[in-house]
PDB file of C-alpha atoms and ligand atoms in Angstrom:
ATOM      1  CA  UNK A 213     -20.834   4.150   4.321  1.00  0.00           C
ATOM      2  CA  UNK A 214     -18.264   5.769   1.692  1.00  0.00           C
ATOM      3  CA  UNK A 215     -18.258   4.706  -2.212  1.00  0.00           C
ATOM      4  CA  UNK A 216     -14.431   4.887  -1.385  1.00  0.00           C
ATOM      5  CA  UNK A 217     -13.003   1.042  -0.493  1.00  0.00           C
ATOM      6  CA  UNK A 218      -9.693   2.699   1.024  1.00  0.00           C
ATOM      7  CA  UNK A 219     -11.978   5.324   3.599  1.00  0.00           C
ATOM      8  CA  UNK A 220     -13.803   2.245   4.329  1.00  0.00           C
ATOM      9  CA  UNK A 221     -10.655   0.561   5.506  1.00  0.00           C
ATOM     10  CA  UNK A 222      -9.582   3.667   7.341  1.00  0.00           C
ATOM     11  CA  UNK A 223     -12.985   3.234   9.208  1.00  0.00           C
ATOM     12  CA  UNK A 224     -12.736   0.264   9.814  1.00  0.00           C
ATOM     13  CA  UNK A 225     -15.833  -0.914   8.213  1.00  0.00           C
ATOM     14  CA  UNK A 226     -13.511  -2.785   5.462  1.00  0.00           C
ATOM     15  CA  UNK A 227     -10.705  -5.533   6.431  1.00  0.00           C
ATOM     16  CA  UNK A 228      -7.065  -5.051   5.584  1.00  0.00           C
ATOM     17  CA  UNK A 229      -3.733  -6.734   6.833  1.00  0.00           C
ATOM     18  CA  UNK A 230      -1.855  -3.955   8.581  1.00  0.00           C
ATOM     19  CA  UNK A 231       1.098  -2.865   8.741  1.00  0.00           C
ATOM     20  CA  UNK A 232       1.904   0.361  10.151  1.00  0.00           C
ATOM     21  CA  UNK A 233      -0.396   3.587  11.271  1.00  0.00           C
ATOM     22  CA  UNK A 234       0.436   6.982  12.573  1.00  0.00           C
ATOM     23  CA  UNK A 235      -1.920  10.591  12.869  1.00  0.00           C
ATOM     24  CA  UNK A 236      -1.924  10.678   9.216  1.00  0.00           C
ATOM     25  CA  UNK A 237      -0.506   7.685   7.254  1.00  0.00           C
ATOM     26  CA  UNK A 238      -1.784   3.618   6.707  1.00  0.00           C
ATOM     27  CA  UNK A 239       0.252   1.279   5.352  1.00  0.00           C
ATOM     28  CA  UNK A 240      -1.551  -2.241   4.743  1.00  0.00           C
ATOM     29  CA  UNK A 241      -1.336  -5.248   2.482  1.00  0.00           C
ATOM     30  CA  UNK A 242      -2.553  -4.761  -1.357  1.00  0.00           C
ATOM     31  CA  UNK A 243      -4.945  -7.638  -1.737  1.00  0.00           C
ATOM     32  CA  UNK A 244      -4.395  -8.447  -4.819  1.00  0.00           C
ATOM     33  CA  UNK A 245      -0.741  -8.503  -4.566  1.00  0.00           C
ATOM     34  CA  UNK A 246       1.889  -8.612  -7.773  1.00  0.00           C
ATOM     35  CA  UNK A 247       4.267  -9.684  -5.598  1.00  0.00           C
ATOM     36  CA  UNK A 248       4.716 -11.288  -2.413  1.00  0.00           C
ATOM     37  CA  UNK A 249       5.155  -8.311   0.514  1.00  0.00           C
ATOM     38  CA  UNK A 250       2.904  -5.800  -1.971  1.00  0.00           C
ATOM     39  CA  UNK A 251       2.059  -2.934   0.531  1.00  0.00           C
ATOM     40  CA  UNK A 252       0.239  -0.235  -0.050  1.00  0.00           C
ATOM     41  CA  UNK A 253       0.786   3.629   1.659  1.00  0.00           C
ATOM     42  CA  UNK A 254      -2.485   5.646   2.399  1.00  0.00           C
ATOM     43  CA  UNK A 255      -3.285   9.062   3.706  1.00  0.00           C
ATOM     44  CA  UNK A 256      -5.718   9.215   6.256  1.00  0.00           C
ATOM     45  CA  UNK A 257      -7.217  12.305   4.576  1.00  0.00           C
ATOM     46  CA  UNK A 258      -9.224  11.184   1.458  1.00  0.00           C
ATOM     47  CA  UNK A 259      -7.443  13.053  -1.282  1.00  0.00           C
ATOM     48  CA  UNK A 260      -7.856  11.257  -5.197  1.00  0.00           C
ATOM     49  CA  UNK A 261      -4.524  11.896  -6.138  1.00  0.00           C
ATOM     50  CA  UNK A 262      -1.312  13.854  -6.155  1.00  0.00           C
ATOM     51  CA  UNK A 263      -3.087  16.682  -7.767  1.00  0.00           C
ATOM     52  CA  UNK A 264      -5.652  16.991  -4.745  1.00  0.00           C
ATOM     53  CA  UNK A 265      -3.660  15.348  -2.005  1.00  0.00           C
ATOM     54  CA  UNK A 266      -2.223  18.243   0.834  1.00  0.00           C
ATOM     55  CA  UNK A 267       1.227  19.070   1.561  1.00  0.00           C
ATOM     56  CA  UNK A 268       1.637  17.186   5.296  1.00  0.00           C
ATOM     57  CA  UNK A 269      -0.426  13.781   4.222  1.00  0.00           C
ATOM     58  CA  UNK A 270       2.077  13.570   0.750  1.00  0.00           C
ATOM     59  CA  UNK A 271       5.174  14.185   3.443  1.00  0.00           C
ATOM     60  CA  UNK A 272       3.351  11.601   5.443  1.00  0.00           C
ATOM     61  CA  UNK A 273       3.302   8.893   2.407  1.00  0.00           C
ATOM     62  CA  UNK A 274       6.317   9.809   1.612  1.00  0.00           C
ATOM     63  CA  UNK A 275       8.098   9.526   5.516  1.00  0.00           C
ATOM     64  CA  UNK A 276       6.183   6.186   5.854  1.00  0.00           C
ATOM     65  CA  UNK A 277       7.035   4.600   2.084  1.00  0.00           C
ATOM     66  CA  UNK A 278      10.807   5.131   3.309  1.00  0.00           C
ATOM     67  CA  UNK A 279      10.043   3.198   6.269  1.00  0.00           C
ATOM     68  CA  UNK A 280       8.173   0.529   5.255  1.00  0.00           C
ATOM     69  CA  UNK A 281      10.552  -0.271   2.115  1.00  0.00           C
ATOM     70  CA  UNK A 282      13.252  -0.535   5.151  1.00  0.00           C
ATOM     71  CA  UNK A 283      11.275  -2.977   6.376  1.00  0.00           C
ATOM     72  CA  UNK A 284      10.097  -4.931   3.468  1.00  0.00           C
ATOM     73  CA  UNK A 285      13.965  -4.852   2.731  1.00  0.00           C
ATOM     74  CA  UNK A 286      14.854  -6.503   6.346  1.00  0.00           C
ATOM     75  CA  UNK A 287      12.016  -8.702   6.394  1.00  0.00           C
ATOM     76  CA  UNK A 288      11.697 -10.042   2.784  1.00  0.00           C
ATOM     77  CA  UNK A 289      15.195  -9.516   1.159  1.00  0.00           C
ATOM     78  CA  UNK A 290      13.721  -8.395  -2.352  1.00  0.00           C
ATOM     79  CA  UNK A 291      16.594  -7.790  -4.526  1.00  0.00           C
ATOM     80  CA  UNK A 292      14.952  -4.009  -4.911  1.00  0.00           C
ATOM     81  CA  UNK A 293      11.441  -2.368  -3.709  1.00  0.00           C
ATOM     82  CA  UNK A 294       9.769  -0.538  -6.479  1.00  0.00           C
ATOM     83  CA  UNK A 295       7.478   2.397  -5.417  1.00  0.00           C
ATOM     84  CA  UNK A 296       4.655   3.058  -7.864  1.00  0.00           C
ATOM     85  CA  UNK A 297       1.484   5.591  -7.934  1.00  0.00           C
ATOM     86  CA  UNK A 298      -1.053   6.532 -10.393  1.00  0.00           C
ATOM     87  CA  UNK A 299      -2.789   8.971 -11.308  1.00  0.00           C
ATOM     88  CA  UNK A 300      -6.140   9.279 -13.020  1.00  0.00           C
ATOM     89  CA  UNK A 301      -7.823   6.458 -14.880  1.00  0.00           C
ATOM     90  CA  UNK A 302      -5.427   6.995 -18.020  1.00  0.00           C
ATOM     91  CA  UNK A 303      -2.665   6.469 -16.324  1.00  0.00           C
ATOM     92  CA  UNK A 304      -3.921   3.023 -14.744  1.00  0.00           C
ATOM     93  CA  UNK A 305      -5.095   4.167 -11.191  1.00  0.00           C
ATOM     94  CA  UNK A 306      -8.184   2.422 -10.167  1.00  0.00           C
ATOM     95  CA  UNK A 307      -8.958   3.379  -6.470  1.00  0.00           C
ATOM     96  CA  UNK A 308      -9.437   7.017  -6.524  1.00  0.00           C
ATOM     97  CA  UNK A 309      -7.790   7.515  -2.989  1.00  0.00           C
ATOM     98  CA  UNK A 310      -4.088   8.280  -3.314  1.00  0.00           C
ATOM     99  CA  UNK A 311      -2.213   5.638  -2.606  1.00  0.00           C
ATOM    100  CA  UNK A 312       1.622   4.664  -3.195  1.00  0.00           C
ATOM    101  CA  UNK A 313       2.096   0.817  -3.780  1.00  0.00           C
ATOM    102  CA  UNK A 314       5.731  -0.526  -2.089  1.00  0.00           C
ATOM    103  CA  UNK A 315       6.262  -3.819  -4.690  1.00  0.00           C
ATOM    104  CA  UNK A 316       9.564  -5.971  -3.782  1.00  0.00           C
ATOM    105  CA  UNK A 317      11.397  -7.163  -6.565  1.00  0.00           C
ATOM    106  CA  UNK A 318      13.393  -9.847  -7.189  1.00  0.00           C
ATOM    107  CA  UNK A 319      16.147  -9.765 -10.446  1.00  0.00           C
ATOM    108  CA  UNK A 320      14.558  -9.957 -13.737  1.00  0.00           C
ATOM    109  CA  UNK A 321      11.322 -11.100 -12.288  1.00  0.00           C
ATOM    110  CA  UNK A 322       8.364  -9.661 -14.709  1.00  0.00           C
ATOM    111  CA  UNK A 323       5.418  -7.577 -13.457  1.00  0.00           C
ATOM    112  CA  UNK A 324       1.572  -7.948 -14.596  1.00  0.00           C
ATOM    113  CA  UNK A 325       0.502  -4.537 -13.201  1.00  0.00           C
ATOM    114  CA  UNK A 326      -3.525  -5.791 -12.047  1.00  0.00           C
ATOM    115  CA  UNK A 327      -3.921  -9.292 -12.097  1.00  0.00           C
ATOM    116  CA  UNK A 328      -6.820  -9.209  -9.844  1.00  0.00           C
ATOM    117  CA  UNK A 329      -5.919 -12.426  -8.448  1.00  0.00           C
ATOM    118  CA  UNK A 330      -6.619 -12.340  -4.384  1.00  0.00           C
ATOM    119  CA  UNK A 331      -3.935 -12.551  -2.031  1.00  0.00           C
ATOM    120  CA  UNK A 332      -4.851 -15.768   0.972  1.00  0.00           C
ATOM    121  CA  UNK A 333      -5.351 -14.133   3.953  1.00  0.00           C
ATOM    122  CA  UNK A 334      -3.119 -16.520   5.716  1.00  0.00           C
ATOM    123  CA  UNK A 335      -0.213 -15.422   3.225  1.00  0.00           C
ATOM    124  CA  UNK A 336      -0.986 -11.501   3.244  1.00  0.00           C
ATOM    125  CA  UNK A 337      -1.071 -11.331   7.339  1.00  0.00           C
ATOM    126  CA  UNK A 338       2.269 -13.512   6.754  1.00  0.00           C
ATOM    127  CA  UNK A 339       3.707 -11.009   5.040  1.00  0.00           C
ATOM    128  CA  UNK A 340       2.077  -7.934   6.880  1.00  0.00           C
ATOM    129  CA  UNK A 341       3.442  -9.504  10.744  1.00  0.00           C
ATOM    130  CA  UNK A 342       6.991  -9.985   9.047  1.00  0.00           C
ATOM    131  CA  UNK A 343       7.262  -6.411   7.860  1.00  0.00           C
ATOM    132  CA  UNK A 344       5.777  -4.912  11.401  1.00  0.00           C
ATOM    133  CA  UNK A 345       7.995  -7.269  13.297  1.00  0.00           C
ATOM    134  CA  UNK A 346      11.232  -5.379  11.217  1.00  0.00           C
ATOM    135  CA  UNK A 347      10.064  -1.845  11.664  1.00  0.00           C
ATOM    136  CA  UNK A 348      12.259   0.171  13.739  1.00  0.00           C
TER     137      UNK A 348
HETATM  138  P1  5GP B 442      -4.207   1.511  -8.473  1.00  0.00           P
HETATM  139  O1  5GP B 442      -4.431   0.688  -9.686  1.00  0.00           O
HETATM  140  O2  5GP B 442      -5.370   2.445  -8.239  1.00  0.00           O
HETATM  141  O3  5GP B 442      -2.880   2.195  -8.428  1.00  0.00           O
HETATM  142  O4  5GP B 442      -4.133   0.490  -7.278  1.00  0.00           O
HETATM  143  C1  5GP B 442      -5.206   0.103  -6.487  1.00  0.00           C
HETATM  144  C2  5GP B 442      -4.703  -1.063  -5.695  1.00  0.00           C
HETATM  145  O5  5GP B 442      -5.607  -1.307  -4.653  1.00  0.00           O
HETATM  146  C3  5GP B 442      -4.598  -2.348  -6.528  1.00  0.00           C
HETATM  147  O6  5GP B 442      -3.278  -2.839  -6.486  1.00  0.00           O
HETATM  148  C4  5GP B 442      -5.600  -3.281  -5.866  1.00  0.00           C
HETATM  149  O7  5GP B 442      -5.141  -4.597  -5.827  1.00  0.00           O
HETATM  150  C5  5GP B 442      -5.733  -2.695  -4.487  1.00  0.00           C
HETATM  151  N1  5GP B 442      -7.043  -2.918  -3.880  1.00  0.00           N
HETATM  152  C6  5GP B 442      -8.248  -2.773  -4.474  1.00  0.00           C
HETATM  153  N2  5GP B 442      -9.249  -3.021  -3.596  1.00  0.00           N
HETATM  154  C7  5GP B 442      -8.638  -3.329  -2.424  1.00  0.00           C
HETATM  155  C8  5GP B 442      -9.124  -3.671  -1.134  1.00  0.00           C
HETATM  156  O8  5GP B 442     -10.338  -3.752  -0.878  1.00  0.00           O
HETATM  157  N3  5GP B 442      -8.210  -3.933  -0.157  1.00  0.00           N
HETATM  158  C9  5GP B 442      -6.869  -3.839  -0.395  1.00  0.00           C
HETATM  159  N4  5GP B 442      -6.047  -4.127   0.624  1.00  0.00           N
HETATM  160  N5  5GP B 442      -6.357  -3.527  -1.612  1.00  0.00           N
HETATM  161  C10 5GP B 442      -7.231  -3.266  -2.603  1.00  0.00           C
HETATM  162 ZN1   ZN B 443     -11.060   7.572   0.463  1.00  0.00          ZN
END
């Protein structure tokens, strides 16, 4: 068992709503999403952030943000796709395994950064199959 929710995932031990997975790279719902589509990008590799993170998983995140905000684009029709990451409590990060959050945004829509509010499952694996289904 890891203290890390995000290796816990990775294991499998932990549920998310996927959305995408290669050799190095996750991409699953955020649970408690700030907007609808909310994905999150994870290396398989447990790095805490971009100061520990290696050179091929940050490539990785990176390769697979690029897709995935493709198909948030095709699937969801945001007017634009913010891509956000933290680092270090300061800075607001609160899961210490580096992670890049893909948030859809729609035209002078606001943005409360952790509501903690829980996504419905129904609505997140909504989401998650509408994404995967417009991934090329
Ligand atoms: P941070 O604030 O560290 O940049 O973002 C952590 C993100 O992880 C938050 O947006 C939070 O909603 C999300 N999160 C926290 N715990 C879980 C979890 O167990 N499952 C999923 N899918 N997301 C989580
Ligand atoms: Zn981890």
């Amino acid at each position: 068992m890891s203290e890390c929710i995000f290796c816990e995932i990775l294991a499998g031990r932990a549920p998310c709503h996927r959305v995408y997975e290669d050799d190095l790279v996750l991409g699953f719902m955020d649970a408690f999403p700030v907007a609808p589509g909310h994905t999150l990008v994870i290396p398989k590799q447990h790095a805490e952030n971009l100061f520990e993170i290696d050179a091929d998983s940050l490539a990785g995140v990176s390769r697979v943000s690029r897709k995935l905000a493709l198909g948030i684009r095709k699937a969801l029709d945001p007017d634009g796709v913010m891509v956000m990451q933290l680092n270090g409590a300061a800075a607001g990060q609160t899961v210490f395994h580096y992670h890049a959050h893909l948030i859809p945004r729609a035209q002078g829509s606001t943005l409360s950064l952790h509501p903690r509010i829980p996504g419905h499952a129904e609505e997140l694996e909504n989401w998650a199959s509408k994404i995967r289904f417009a991934l090329d």
